[in-house]
Coordinates of C-alpha atoms in Angstrom, one line a residue:
M1244 CA 92.9 12.9 34.3
G1245 CA 92.5 14.7 37.7
R1246 CA 93.5 13.3 41.0
P1247 CA 93.9 9.5 40.8
R1248 CA 91.3 7.6 42.9
I1249 CA 92.7 4.6 44.7
L1250 CA 90.8 1.8 46.6
I1251 CA 92.9 -0.1 49.1
L1252 CA 91.6 -3.4 50.4
G1253 CA 93.1 -3.4 53.8
G1254 CA 93.1 -5.0 57.3
T1255 CA 96.9 -5.3 57.6
S1256 CA 99.6 -3.0 59.0
E1257 CA 101.0 -2.6 55.5
A1258 CA 97.6 -1.3 54.2
R1259 CA 97.5 1.3 57.0
L1260 CA 101.1 2.4 56.4
L1261 CA 100.5 2.7 52.6
A1262 CA 97.3 4.7 53.3
A1263 CA 99.2 7.0 55.7
A1264 CA 102.0 7.5 53.1
L1265 CA 99.5 8.4 50.4
A1266 CA 97.5 10.7 52.7
A1267 CA 100.7 12.6 53.6
R1268 CA 101.5 13.1 49.9
D1269 CA 98.0 14.5 49.3
D1270 CA 98.1 13.9 45.5
C1271 CA 95.4 11.3 45.2
D1272 CA 92.1 10.3 46.7
V1273 CA 92.2 7.2 48.8
M1274 CA 89.5 4.9 50.2
L1275 CA 90.4 2.1 52.6
S1276 CA 88.1 -0.9 52.7
L1277 CA 88.0 -3.1 55.7
A1278 CA 86.1 -6.4 55.9
G1279 CA 84.7 -5.6 59.3
R1280 CA 85.8 -8.9 61.0
T1281 CA 87.6 -7.1 63.8
E1282 CA 85.3 -5.5 66.3
K1283 CA 87.6 -2.6 67.1
P1284 CA 89.8 -1.9 64.1
A1285 CA 92.7 0.5 64.5
V1286 CA 92.3 4.1 63.6
Q1287 CA 93.1 4.7 59.9
P1288 CA 94.6 7.8 58.2
V1289 CA 92.1 8.0 55.3
P1290 CA 88.4 7.6 54.7
V1291 CA 87.2 4.0 55.5
R1292 CA 84.4 1.8 54.3
I1293 CA 83.6 -1.3 56.4
G1294 CA 82.0 -4.5 55.1
G1295 CA 82.2 -6.9 52.2
F1296 CA 81.2 -6.0 48.6
G1297 CA 79.0 -9.0 48.0
G1298 CA 81.3 -10.8 45.6
A1299 CA 83.7 -10.1 42.7
A1300 CA 81.1 -8.7 40.3
A1301 CA 79.8 -6.3 43.1
L1302 CA 83.4 -5.2 43.7
A1303 CA 83.8 -4.5 40.0
D1304 CA 80.6 -2.4 40.0
F1305 CA 81.9 -0.5 43.1
L1306 CA 85.1 0.3 41.3
T1307 CA 83.4 1.5 38.1
A1308 CA 80.7 3.5 40.0
G1309 CA 83.4 5.2 42.1
G1310 CA 85.6 6.1 39.2
Y1311 CA 88.6 4.4 40.6
H1312 CA 91.9 4.2 38.7
L1313 CA 93.8 1.7 40.9
L1314 CA 92.9 -1.2 43.1
I1315 CA 95.4 -2.3 45.7
D1316 CA 94.9 -5.6 47.4
A1317 CA 96.7 -5.2 50.8
T1318 CA 94.6 -7.8 52.6
H1319 CA 96.0 -10.6 54.8
P1320 CA 98.1 -13.2 52.9
F1321 CA 95.5 -15.8 53.8
A1322 CA 92.4 -13.8 52.6
E1323 CA 92.3 -15.9 49.5
R1324 CA 88.7 -15.2 48.6
I1325 CA 88.9 -11.4 48.5
S1326 CA 92.2 -11.6 46.6
A1327 CA 90.6 -13.7 44.0
N1328 CA 87.7 -11.3 43.8
A1329 CA 90.1 -8.4 43.5
A1330 CA 91.9 -10.0 40.6
F1331 CA 88.6 -10.8 38.8
A1332 CA 87.3 -7.2 39.4
A1333 CA 90.4 -5.6 38.0
E1334 CA 90.4 -7.9 34.9
V1335 CA 86.7 -7.2 34.0
T1336 CA 86.9 -3.5 34.6
G1337 CA 90.4 -2.9 33.1
I1338 CA 91.4 -1.0 36.2
A1339 CA 95.1 -1.2 37.2
A1340 CA 95.7 -3.5 40.2
I1341 CA 98.6 -4.5 42.4
A1342 CA 98.8 -6.8 45.5
L1343 CA 100.9 -5.7 48.5
R1344 CA 102.1 -8.9 50.3
R1345 CA 104.7 -9.0 53.1
P1346 CA 107.3 -11.7 52.4
E1347 CA 106.8 -15.2 53.9
W1348 CA 108.8 -16.2 56.9
Q1349 CA 111.8 -18.4 56.0
R1350 CA 113.0 -21.5 57.9
E1351 CA 116.1 -20.8 59.9
A1352 CA 118.6 -23.1 61.6
G1353 CA 116.9 -24.6 64.7
D1354 CA 113.4 -24.3 63.4
R1355 CA 111.3 -27.5 63.7
W1356 CA 108.7 -26.8 61.0
R1357 CA 106.4 -29.2 59.3
E1358 CA 104.6 -27.4 56.4
V1359 CA 100.9 -28.2 55.9
Q1360 CA 98.5 -26.9 53.3
S1361 CA 95.5 -26.0 55.6
I1362 CA 94.4 -25.7 59.2
P1363 CA 92.4 -29.0 58.9
A1364 CA 95.6 -30.7 57.7
A1365 CA 97.5 -29.2 60.7
I1366 CA 94.9 -30.5 63.1
E1367 CA 95.2 -34.0 61.6
A1368 CA 99.0 -33.8 61.7
L1369 CA 98.8 -33.3 65.5
G1370 CA 98.4 -37.1 65.7
P1371 CA 96.3 -39.3 68.0
S1372 CA 98.1 -38.8 71.3
P1373 CA 97.0 -35.8 73.4
R1374 CA 99.2 -32.7 73.0
Q1375 CA 99.4 -29.2 74.4
V1376 CA 98.7 -27.1 71.3
F1377 CA 99.1 -23.3 70.8
L1378 CA 96.5 -22.6 68.0
A1379 CA 97.9 -19.3 66.8
T1380 CA 95.8 -19.0 63.6
G1381 CA 93.3 -16.5 65.0
R1382 CA 89.6 -17.2 65.3
Q1383 CA 89.1 -17.8 61.6
G1384 CA 89.4 -21.6 61.3
A1385 CA 89.7 -22.3 65.0
H1386 CA 86.6 -24.5 64.9
H1387 CA 88.7 -27.1 62.9
A1388 CA 90.2 -28.1 66.3
E1389 CA 86.9 -29.8 67.2
A1390 CA 87.9 -32.7 64.9
A1391 CA 90.7 -33.6 67.4
P1392 CA 89.2 -33.1 70.9
Q1393 CA 91.9 -35.2 72.6
H1394 CA 94.3 -32.3 72.6
H1395 CA 94.5 -29.3 75.0
Y1396 CA 94.3 -26.1 73.0
L1397 CA 95.4 -22.5 73.7
V1398 CA 93.6 -20.3 71.2
R1399 CA 94.7 -16.7 70.8
S1400 CA 92.7 -14.2 68.8
V1401 CA 92.0 -10.5 68.6
D1402 CA 88.2 -11.0 69.1
P1403 CA 86.4 -13.8 70.9
V1404 CA 85.8 -17.2 69.2
E1405 CA 82.0 -17.3 68.6
P1406 CA 80.5 -19.7 69.2
P1407 CA 83.0 -21.1 71.7
L1408 CA 84.6 -24.4 70.6
A1409 CA 82.9 -27.6 71.5
L1410 CA 85.9 -28.9 73.3
D1411 CA 86.6 -30.0 76.9
H1412 CA 90.2 -28.8 76.9
V1413 CA 90.5 -25.2 75.6
D1414 CA 91.8 -21.9 76.9
Y1415 CA 91.2 -18.6 75.2
L1416 CA 93.6 -15.6 75.1
L1417 CA 92.4 -12.3 73.7
D1418 CA 95.4 -10.2 72.5
R1419 CA 96.7 -8.2 69.6
G1420 CA 100.3 -8.1 68.3
P1421 CA 103.0 -7.1 68.1
F1422 CA 104.3 -9.7 70.6
T1423 CA 107.7 -9.9 72.2
L1424 CA 110.1 -12.8 72.3
E1425 CA 110.2 -12.7 76.1
G1426 CA 106.4 -12.7 76.4
E1427 CA 106.0 -15.5 73.9
C1428 CA 108.5 -17.7 75.7
D1429 CA 106.7 -17.1 79.0
L1430 CA 103.4 -18.0 77.4
L1431 CA 104.7 -21.2 75.9
R1432 CA 106.3 -22.3 79.1
Q1433 CA 103.2 -21.3 81.3
H1434 CA 100.9 -23.4 79.2
H1435 CA 103.4 -26.3 78.6
I1436 CA 103.0 -26.0 74.9
D1437 CA 104.7 -28.7 72.9
I1438 CA 103.5 -27.8 69.4
I1439 CA 102.3 -24.6 67.6
V1440 CA 99.9 -24.3 64.7
A1441 CA 100.6 -21.1 62.8
K1442 CA 100.0 -19.5 59.4
N1443 CA 103.0 -18.3 57.4
S1444 CA 101.7 -14.8 57.6
G1445 CA 105.1 -13.1 57.4
G1446 CA 105.8 -9.7 59.0
A1447 CA 107.2 -8.8 62.4
A1448 CA 104.1 -8.4 64.5
T1449 CA 103.6 -12.1 65.2
Y1450 CA 107.0 -13.5 64.4
A1451 CA 108.0 -13.7 68.1
K1452 CA 106.2 -17.0 68.6
I1453 CA 108.3 -18.5 65.8
E1454 CA 111.5 -17.2 67.4
A1455 CA 110.3 -18.5 70.8
A1456 CA 109.5 -22.0 69.3
R1457 CA 113.1 -22.1 67.9
L1458 CA 114.6 -21.1 71.2
L1459 CA 112.6 -23.6 73.2
G1460 CA 112.8 -26.5 70.6
I1461 CA 109.0 -26.5 70.0
E1462 CA 107.6 -28.0 66.8
V1463 CA 105.6 -25.7 64.5
L1464 CA 103.0 -26.9 62.0
M1465 CA 103.3 -24.1 59.5
V1466 CA 100.3 -23.5 57.2
A1467 CA 101.5 -22.6 53.8
R1468 CA 100.1 -19.7 51.8
A1469 CA 97.9 -20.3 48.7
P1470 CA 99.5 -19.5 45.3
A1471 CA 100.3 -15.9 44.7
S1472 CA 97.7 -13.5 43.4
A1473 CA 97.3 -13.2 39.6
V1474 CA 98.0 -9.5 39.7
T1475 CA 101.4 -7.8 40.0
T1476 CA 102.7 -8.3 43.5
V1477 CA 105.1 -6.1 45.6
D1478 CA 106.3 -6.9 49.1
T1479 CA 106.9 -3.5 50.6
V1480 CA 105.0 -0.2 51.0
E1481 CA 107.9 1.6 49.2
A1482 CA 107.6 -0.7 46.2
A1483 CA 103.9 0.0 46.1
L1484 CA 104.5 3.7 46.1
A1485 CA 107.0 3.3 43.3
V1486 CA 104.4 1.5 41.2
I1487 CA 101.8 4.3 41.9
D1488 CA 104.3 6.9 40.8
H1489 CA 104.9 5.0 37.6
L1490 CA 101.2 4.7 36.9
F1491 CA 100.4 8.3 37.9
P1492 CA 103.5 10.5 37.6
P1493 CA 103.4 13.5 40.0
A1494 CA 103.1 16.0 37.1
M1495 CA 100.0 14.2 35.9
N1496 CA 98.5 14.4 39.4
R1497 CA 99.0 18.2 39.5
G1498 CA 97.3 18.5 36.1
V1499 CA 100.5 20.0 34.6

């Protein structure tokens, strides 16, 4: 076998860091695939394709046609559909696959978490009385807030929510992490937030809002992750590189 060909399904900081590490080693050919949901994605260290594949079977066809040897699912922990498609494509093609998933946040002393299974469940759990809600789930799923128009929402996302929510009481904030504890505390105080809806995404970039909630005694409705991927899962870039070295020893890559 010549140089291994690796397809990374990305959109996360972990995917970008893994791609950079592989690019620096220069012993494999890497393609990074982005869904294209973000209008201005960050610059990437390897060749990029943008857009969906058209389903699991189409992803399998792409892997086969491209002669790929490894599929790495490094998508967001809540990108359940593409992760399911990746597992299916790896199974039907017989191509090796791993998932790179940052660890979940863990409850700490002082956290006021209520775990819910979905964004709609979180909106329902807000209750009938009007509340000041920080909807920190991004624009995907923000429309579920329309089911409870009595609340006042602060919606933060990287790109605008389109179409705007059909709500009388909503403010929008366009921003991209990482966020600071001081900045998140100021934001929560400024908007008089008394409850946060957040996904258990893990990682450091957006954890400051969870720290700020703990510090200010604010309740968090924490949307739980779906069950783990069916493929082998690692939780750090270093662990992913170790798996790659096991699958494709460096001597093999050099053609020795």
